[in-house]
mmCIF file of C-alpha atoms in Angstrom:
data_model
loop_
_atom_site.group_PDB
_atom_site.id
_atom_site.type_symbol
_atom_site.label_atom_id
_atom_site.label_comp_id
_atom_site.label_asym_id
_atom_site.label_seq_id
_atom_site.Cartn_x
_atom_site.Cartn_y
_atom_site.Cartn_z
ATOM 1 C CA UNK X 1 0.000 0.000 0.000
ATOM 2 C CA UNK X 2 1.427 3.360 -1.054
ATOM 3 C CA UNK X 3 1.572 6.394 1.193
ATOM 4 C CA UNK X 4 -1.521 8.053 -0.262
ATOM 5 C CA UNK X 5 -3.432 4.765 -0.188
ATOM 6 C CA UNK X 6 -2.623 4.352 3.487
ATOM 7 C CA UNK X 7 -3.527 7.953 4.288
ATOM 8 C CA UNK X 8 -7.017 7.655 2.784
ATOM 9 C CA UNK X 9 -7.569 4.000 3.652
ATOM 10 C CA UNK X 10 -11.103 3.062 4.706
ATOM 11 C CA UNK X 11 -10.643 -0.705 4.714
ATOM 12 C CA UNK X 12 -13.414 -2.483 6.634
ATOM 13 C CA UNK X 13 -14.991 0.746 7.808
ATOM 14 C CA UNK X 14 -18.745 1.170 7.451
ATOM 15 C CA UNK X 15 -19.901 4.378 5.775
ATOM 16 C CA UNK X 16 -23.540 5.519 5.694
ATOM 17 C CA UNK X 17 -24.383 8.136 3.063
ATOM 18 C CA UNK X 18 -27.837 9.672 2.915
ATOM 19 C CA UNK X 19 -28.884 10.746 -0.542
ATOM 20 C CA UNK X 20 -26.291 8.236 -1.679
ATOM 21 C CA UNK X 21 -28.051 6.862 -4.731
ATOM 22 C CA UNK X 22 -27.243 9.674 -7.143
ATOM 23 C CA UNK X 23 -25.260 12.858 -7.685
ATOM 24 C CA UNK X 24 -22.523 13.758 -5.240
ATOM 25 C CA UNK X 25 -23.741 11.133 -2.758
ATOM 26 C CA UNK X 26 -23.227 8.369 -5.305
ATOM 27 C CA UNK X 27 -19.708 9.615 -6.077
ATOM 28 C CA UNK X 28 -18.820 9.694 -2.381
ATOM 29 C CA UNK X 29 -20.218 6.201 -1.806
ATOM 30 C CA UNK X 30 -18.320 4.777 -4.745
ATOM 31 C CA UNK X 31 -15.116 6.484 -3.612
ATOM 32 C CA UNK X 32 -15.456 5.150 -0.060
ATOM 33 C CA UNK X 33 -15.953 1.614 -1.379
ATOM 34 C CA UNK X 34 -12.937 1.964 -3.662
ATOM 35 C CA UNK X 35 -10.927 2.836 -0.546
ATOM 36 C CA UNK X 36 -12.073 -0.357 1.154
ATOM 37 C CA UNK X 37 -15.266 0.622 2.983
ATOM 38 C CA UNK X 38 -18.594 -1.157 3.121
ATOM 39 C CA UNK X 39 -21.281 1.396 2.361
ATOM 40 C CA UNK X 40 -24.940 1.997 3.153
ATOM 41 C CA UNK X 41 -26.878 3.770 0.412
ATOM 42 C CA UNK X 42 -29.891 5.509 1.959
ATOM 43 C CA UNK X 43 -32.450 7.474 -0.009
ATOM 44 C CA UNK X 44 -36.191 7.861 -0.479
ATOM 45 C CA UNK X 45 -36.318 5.739 -3.644
ATOM 46 C CA UNK X 46 -35.384 2.225 -2.605
ATOM 47 C CA UNK X 47 -35.152 0.938 -6.179
ATOM 48 C CA UNK X 48 -32.521 3.555 -6.991
ATOM 49 C CA UNK X 49 -30.606 2.600 -3.847
ATOM 50 C CA UNK X 50 -30.653 -1.047 -4.951
ATOM 51 C CA UNK X 51 -29.333 -0.164 -8.399
ATOM 52 C CA UNK X 52 -26.551 2.021 -7.031
ATOM 53 C CA UNK X 53 -25.582 -0.574 -4.418
ATOM 54 C CA UNK X 54 -25.357 -3.273 -7.096
ATOM 55 C CA UNK X 55 -23.164 -1.033 -9.229
ATOM 56 C CA UNK X 56 -20.824 -0.304 -6.317
ATOM 57 C CA UNK X 57 -20.516 -3.978 -5.387
ATOM 58 C CA UNK X 58 -19.766 -4.931 -8.990
ATOM 59 C CA UNK X 59 -17.078 -2.258 -9.345
ATOM 60 C CA UNK X 60 -15.384 -2.585 -5.957
ATOM 61 C CA UNK X 61 -16.172 -5.979 -4.453
ATOM 62 C CA UNK X 62 -17.252 -4.317 -1.215
ATOM 63 C CA UNK X 63 -20.645 -4.732 0.447
ATOM 64 C CA UNK X 64 -23.202 -2.055 -0.387
ATOM 65 C CA UNK X 65 -26.458 -2.086 1.566
ATOM 66 C CA UNK X 66 -29.478 -0.244 0.104
ATOM 67 C CA UNK X 67 -32.016 1.282 2.459
ATOM 68 C CA UNK X 68 -35.151 3.259 1.657
ATOM 69 C CA UNK X 69 -35.771 6.137 4.068
ATOM 70 C CA UNK X 70 -37.076 9.696 4.117
ATOM 71 C CA UNK X 71 -34.428 11.511 6.127
ATOM 72 C CA UNK X 72 -36.807 14.384 6.777
ATOM 73 C CA UNK X 73 -39.120 12.128 8.772
ATOM 74 C CA UNK X 74 -37.889 11.838 12.348
ATOM 75 C CA UNK X 75 -39.638 8.548 13.081
ATOM 76 C CA UNK X 76 -37.923 6.709 10.212
ATOM 77 C CA UNK X 77 -34.353 7.363 11.354
ATOM 78 C CA UNK X 78 -34.245 4.976 14.329
ATOM 79 C CA UNK X 79 -35.042 2.152 11.918
ATOM 80 C CA UNK X 80 -32.216 3.158 9.593
ATOM 81 C CA UNK X 81 -29.668 3.204 12.409
ATOM 82 C CA UNK X 82 -30.877 -0.115 13.824
ATOM 83 C CA UNK X 83 -30.685 -1.727 10.377
ATOM 84 C CA UNK X 84 -27.095 -0.571 9.889
ATOM 85 C CA UNK X 85 -25.954 -1.893 13.259
ATOM 86 C CA UNK X 86 -27.871 -5.139 12.773
ATOM 87 C CA UNK X 87 -26.089 -5.713 9.462
ATOM 88 C CA UNK X 88 -22.570 -4.539 10.290
ATOM 89 C CA UNK X 89 -22.406 -4.224 14.069
ATOM 90 C CA UNK X 90 -20.918 -0.739 13.827
ATOM 91 C CA UNK X 91 -20.871 2.540 11.923
ATOM 92 C CA UNK X 92 -17.637 4.425 11.368
ATOM 93 C CA UNK X 93 -18.676 7.305 9.107
ATOM 94 C CA UNK X 94 -21.979 9.136 8.650
ATOM 95 C CA UNK X 95 -22.339 11.489 5.688
ATOM 96 C CA UNK X 96 -25.438 13.694 5.944
ATOM 97 C CA UNK X 97 -25.766 14.403 2.241
ATOM 98 C CA UNK X 98 -29.508 14.226 1.506
ATOM 99 C CA UNK X 99 -31.023 17.606 0.709
ATOM 100 C CA UNK X 100 -33.535 19.510 -1.371
ATOM 101 C CA UNK X 101 -33.935 23.003 -2.824
ATOM 102 C CA UNK X 102 -37.317 23.437 -4.519
ATOM 103 C CA UNK X 103 -37.714 26.330 -6.927
ATOM 104 C CA UNK X 104 -40.175 29.218 -6.628
ATOM 105 C CA UNK X 105 -40.921 32.441 -8.501
ATOM 106 C CA UNK X 106 -41.469 34.842 -5.606
ATOM 107 C CA UNK X 107 -40.931 34.598 -1.863
ATOM 108 C CA UNK X 108 -44.671 34.644 -1.263
ATOM 109 C CA UNK X 109 -44.899 31.500 -3.409
ATOM 110 C CA UNK X 110 -43.001 29.632 -0.686
ATOM 111 C CA UNK X 111 -45.683 27.759 1.216
ATOM 112 C CA UNK X 112 -45.375 26.635 4.808
ATOM 113 C CA UNK X 113 -45.406 23.043 3.555
ATOM 114 C CA UNK X 114 -42.478 23.726 1.201
ATOM 115 C CA UNK X 115 -40.506 25.585 3.867
ATOM 116 C CA UNK X 116 -41.031 22.834 6.436
ATOM 117 C CA UNK X 117 -40.070 20.136 3.914
ATOM 118 C CA UNK X 118 -36.767 21.885 3.187
ATOM 119 C CA UNK X 119 -35.909 22.351 6.872
ATOM 120 C CA UNK X 120 -36.975 18.808 7.751
ATOM 121 C CA UNK X 121 -34.736 17.182 5.158
ATOM 122 C CA UNK X 122 -31.774 19.544 5.249
ATOM 123 C CA UNK X 123 -31.520 20.236 8.979
ATOM 124 C CA UNK X 124 -33.904 18.372 11.268
ATOM 125 C CA UNK X 125 -33.146 14.929 9.822
ATOM 126 C CA UNK X 126 -29.355 15.364 9.970
ATOM 127 C CA UNK X 127 -29.653 16.523 13.571
ATOM 128 C CA UNK X 128 -31.637 13.486 14.628
ATOM 129 C CA UNK X 129 -29.482 11.056 12.676
ATOM 130 C CA UNK X 130 -26.286 12.593 14.037
ATOM 131 C CA UNK X 131 -27.640 12.393 17.590
ATOM 132 C CA UNK X 132 -28.527 8.714 17.205
ATOM 133 C CA UNK X 133 -25.267 7.785 15.516
ATOM 134 C CA UNK X 134 -22.943 10.132 17.385
ATOM 135 C CA UNK X 135 -23.775 8.744 20.808
ATOM 136 C CA UNK X 136 -23.122 5.201 19.580
ATOM 137 C CA UNK X 137 -19.844 6.303 17.999
ATOM 138 C CA UNK X 138 -18.730 7.808 21.298
ATOM 139 C CA UNK X 139 -19.622 4.580 23.101
ATOM 140 C CA UNK X 140 -17.688 2.580 20.486
ATOM 141 C CA UNK X 141 -14.586 4.728 20.818
ATOM 142 C CA UNK X 142 -14.782 7.050 17.810
ATOM 143 C CA UNK X 143 -16.168 7.919 14.413
ATOM 144 C CA UNK X 144 -16.673 10.592 11.798
ATOM 145 C CA UNK X 145 -19.677 12.713 10.786
ATOM 146 C CA UNK X 146 -19.637 14.798 7.610
ATOM 147 C CA UNK X 147 -22.418 17.320 7.014
ATOM 148 C CA UNK X 148 -22.792 18.306 3.361
ATOM 149 C CA UNK X 149 -23.748 21.966 3.139
ATOM 150 C CA UNK X 150 -23.582 24.460 0.251
ATOM 151 C CA UNK X 151 -21.721 27.631 -0.663
ATOM 152 C CA UNK X 152 -25.182 29.214 -0.739
ATOM 153 C CA UNK X 153 -25.264 29.040 3.056
ATOM 154 C CA UNK X 154 -22.603 31.766 3.007
ATOM 155 C CA UNK X 155 -23.807 33.541 -0.150
ATOM 156 C CA UNK X 156 -27.616 33.175 -0.129
ATOM 157 C CA UNK X 157 -29.362 33.965 -3.399
ATOM 158 C CA UNK X 158 -33.008 35.113 -3.403
ATOM 159 C CA UNK X 159 -33.934 32.034 -5.433
ATOM 160 C CA UNK X 160 -33.062 29.579 -2.644
ATOM 161 C CA UNK X 161 -33.425 31.361 0.698
ATOM 162 C CA UNK X 162 -35.075 28.465 2.628
ATOM 163 C CA UNK X 163 -32.385 26.093 1.322
ATOM 164 C CA UNK X 164 -29.586 28.491 2.247
ATOM 165 C CA UNK X 165 -31.029 29.076 5.703
ATOM 166 C CA UNK X 166 -31.365 25.363 6.432
ATOM 167 C CA UNK X 167 -27.791 24.718 5.319
ATOM 168 C CA UNK X 168 -26.526 27.637 7.388
ATOM 169 C CA UNK X 169 -28.140 25.880 10.331
ATOM 170 C CA UNK X 170 -26.264 22.740 9.330
ATOM 171 C CA UNK X 171 -22.996 24.675 9.448
ATOM 172 C CA UNK X 172 -23.772 25.805 12.984
ATOM 173 C CA UNK X 173 -24.825 22.309 13.963
ATOM 174 C CA UNK X 174 -21.435 20.968 12.875
ATOM 175 C CA UNK X 175 -19.621 23.075 15.450
ATOM 176 C CA UNK X 176 -22.044 22.105 18.202
ATOM 177 C CA UNK X 177 -21.818 18.395 17.416
ATOM 178 C CA UNK X 178 -18.011 18.547 17.257
ATOM 179 C CA UNK X 179 -18.023 19.877 20.814
ATOM 180 C CA UNK X 180 -20.689 17.440 21.973
ATOM 181 C CA UNK X 181 -19.050 14.293 20.605
ATOM 182 C CA UNK X 182 -15.374 15.231 20.900
ATOM 183 C CA UNK X 183 -12.689 14.265 21.401
ATOM 184 C CA UNK X 184 -13.257 10.823 19.893
ATOM 185 C CA UNK X 185 -15.800 11.706 17.184
ATOM 186 C CA UNK X 186 -14.902 14.287 14.554
ATOM 187 C CA UNK X 187 -17.631 16.367 12.879
ATOM 188 C CA UNK X 188 -17.010 18.575 9.844
ATOM 189 C CA UNK X 189 -18.852 20.372 7.072
ATOM 190 C CA UNK X 190 -18.175 19.683 3.405
ATOM 191 C CA UNK X 191 -19.343 22.732 1.458
ATOM 192 C CA UNK X 192 -19.754 22.135 -2.293
ATOM 193 C CA UNK X 193 -20.361 24.864 -4.802
ATOM 194 C CA UNK X 194 -22.230 24.351 -8.092
ATOM 195 C CA UNK X 195 -21.784 20.842 -9.473
ATOM 196 C CA UNK X 196 -23.106 19.414 -12.743
ATOM 197 C CA UNK X 197 -25.303 16.632 -11.384
ATOM 198 C CA UNK X 198 -28.765 15.608 -12.538
ATOM 199 C CA UNK X 199 -30.194 18.490 -10.487
ATOM 200 C CA UNK X 200 -28.231 21.022 -12.534
ATOM 201 C CA UNK X 201 -30.128 20.040 -15.677
ATOM 202 C CA UNK X 202 -32.884 22.398 -14.558
ATOM 203 C CA UNK X 203 -30.528 25.384 -14.352
ATOM 204 C CA UNK X 204 -30.989 28.153 -16.906
ATOM 205 C CA UNK X 205 -27.515 29.273 -17.957
ATOM 206 C CA UNK X 206 -28.723 31.755 -20.568
ATOM 207 C CA UNK X 207 -26.093 33.140 -22.933
ATOM 208 C CA UNK X 208 -23.499 34.123 -20.334
ATOM 209 C CA UNK X 209 -21.309 31.971 -18.125
ATOM 210 C CA UNK X 210 -22.826 32.342 -14.621
ATOM 211 C CA UNK X 211 -19.613 30.987 -13.096
ATOM 212 C CA UNK X 212 -17.342 33.650 -14.593
ATOM 213 C CA UNK X 213 -16.944 35.422 -11.210
ATOM 214 C CA UNK X 214 -15.705 32.178 -9.650
ATOM 215 C CA UNK X 215 -11.955 31.682 -9.560
ATOM 216 C CA UNK X 216 -12.154 28.529 -11.696
ATOM 217 C CA UNK X 217 -14.917 30.033 -13.883
ATOM 218 C CA UNK X 218 -16.881 26.786 -14.194
ATOM 219 C CA UNK X 219 -19.074 24.333 -12.330
ATOM 220 C CA UNK X 220 -17.625 21.154 -10.870
ATOM 221 C CA UNK X 221 -17.905 17.636 -12.224
ATOM 222 C CA UNK X 222 -19.384 15.151 -9.714
ATOM 223 C CA UNK X 223 -16.142 13.198 -9.357
ATOM 224 C CA UNK X 224 -14.366 16.370 -8.238
ATOM 225 C CA UNK X 225 -16.024 16.127 -4.825
ATOM 226 C CA UNK X 226 -14.189 12.892 -4.066
ATOM 227 C CA UNK X 227 -10.868 14.260 -2.813
ATOM 228 C CA UNK X 228 -12.450 16.569 -0.244
ATOM 229 C CA UNK X 229 -14.935 13.905 0.855
ATOM 230 C CA UNK X 230 -12.285 11.219 1.339
ATOM 231 C CA UNK X 231 -10.126 13.653 3.298
ATOM 232 C CA UNK X 232 -12.937 14.240 5.799
ATOM 233 C CA UNK X 233 -14.029 10.588 5.943
ATOM 234 C CA UNK X 234 -10.550 9.179 6.498
ATOM 235 C CA UNK X 235 -7.749 9.501 9.021
ATOM 236 C CA UNK X 236 -6.119 12.044 6.710
ATOM 237 C CA UNK X 237 -8.211 14.622 8.589
ATOM 238 C CA UNK X 238 -7.412 13.254 12.056
ATOM 239 C CA UNK X 239 -6.760 16.754 13.456
ATOM 240 C CA UNK X 240 -9.714 18.414 11.743
ATOM 241 C CA UNK X 241 -13.065 18.881 13.480
ATOM 242 C CA UNK X 242 -15.707 21.598 13.706
ATOM 243 C CA UNK X 243 -14.445 22.916 10.377
ATOM 244 C CA UNK X 244 -15.829 23.864 6.976
ATOM 245 C CA UNK X 245 -14.062 22.543 3.882
ATOM 246 C CA UNK X 246 -15.111 24.428 0.756
ATOM 247 C CA UNK X 247 -15.086 22.686 -2.629
ATOM 248 C CA UNK X 248 -16.794 25.424 -4.610
ATOM 249 C CA UNK X 249 -14.495 26.457 -7.437
ATOM 250 C CA UNK X 250 -13.601 29.668 -5.650
ATOM 251 C CA UNK X 251 -16.939 31.372 -5.079
ATOM 252 C CA UNK X 252 -16.052 35.014 -4.351
#
């Protein structure tokens, strides 16, 4: 095993990724498995989880467990955690990646139902899941939690204020959880910028490059999240907790 392989090694660790069936979650799950981890793919659409898990197992030879769950529903999260521990007997890494950002034309178009749905999935669910998992990690001697936020939490745009607000809460939650579960459990925020996933197909780029003000002047490809994610998931970040790692192409 080379130096870099050893640094980012996840052999025999168990990694749970919510929203892991597609987009950045899928890339992170595949990367973790390639580094030796067994992974749990959790998302609302069980069939998609099954397909992604089968793909990961075929490519890496590691175990990939699919699980259908709505992370925004508090009462479904105990079952997810129990299923993971029943299957593997432990959980080493939790990645709170599931999220949503519905579109709207005006702020008064944002209904209470829409607002609550965004907060439930992006903030309330990660809190509950982190509480359930974090206490077990402490009892087991250690672990890692990664909260996936967004550059919009620092630079909110009028078109996604509820999303930005919920992710800003996630940033704050990271620091609180790092203090609550330290020193044995590390908790960090991974903050992506714009990435070209299936969600980006709905973006209207117009005739101008909307990323021109960014330092790299482009959006990211899904696989470009892998390096930052593996750093936070692995022992490479052993002295990093309560922090925000931006992977946003240099949003000014």
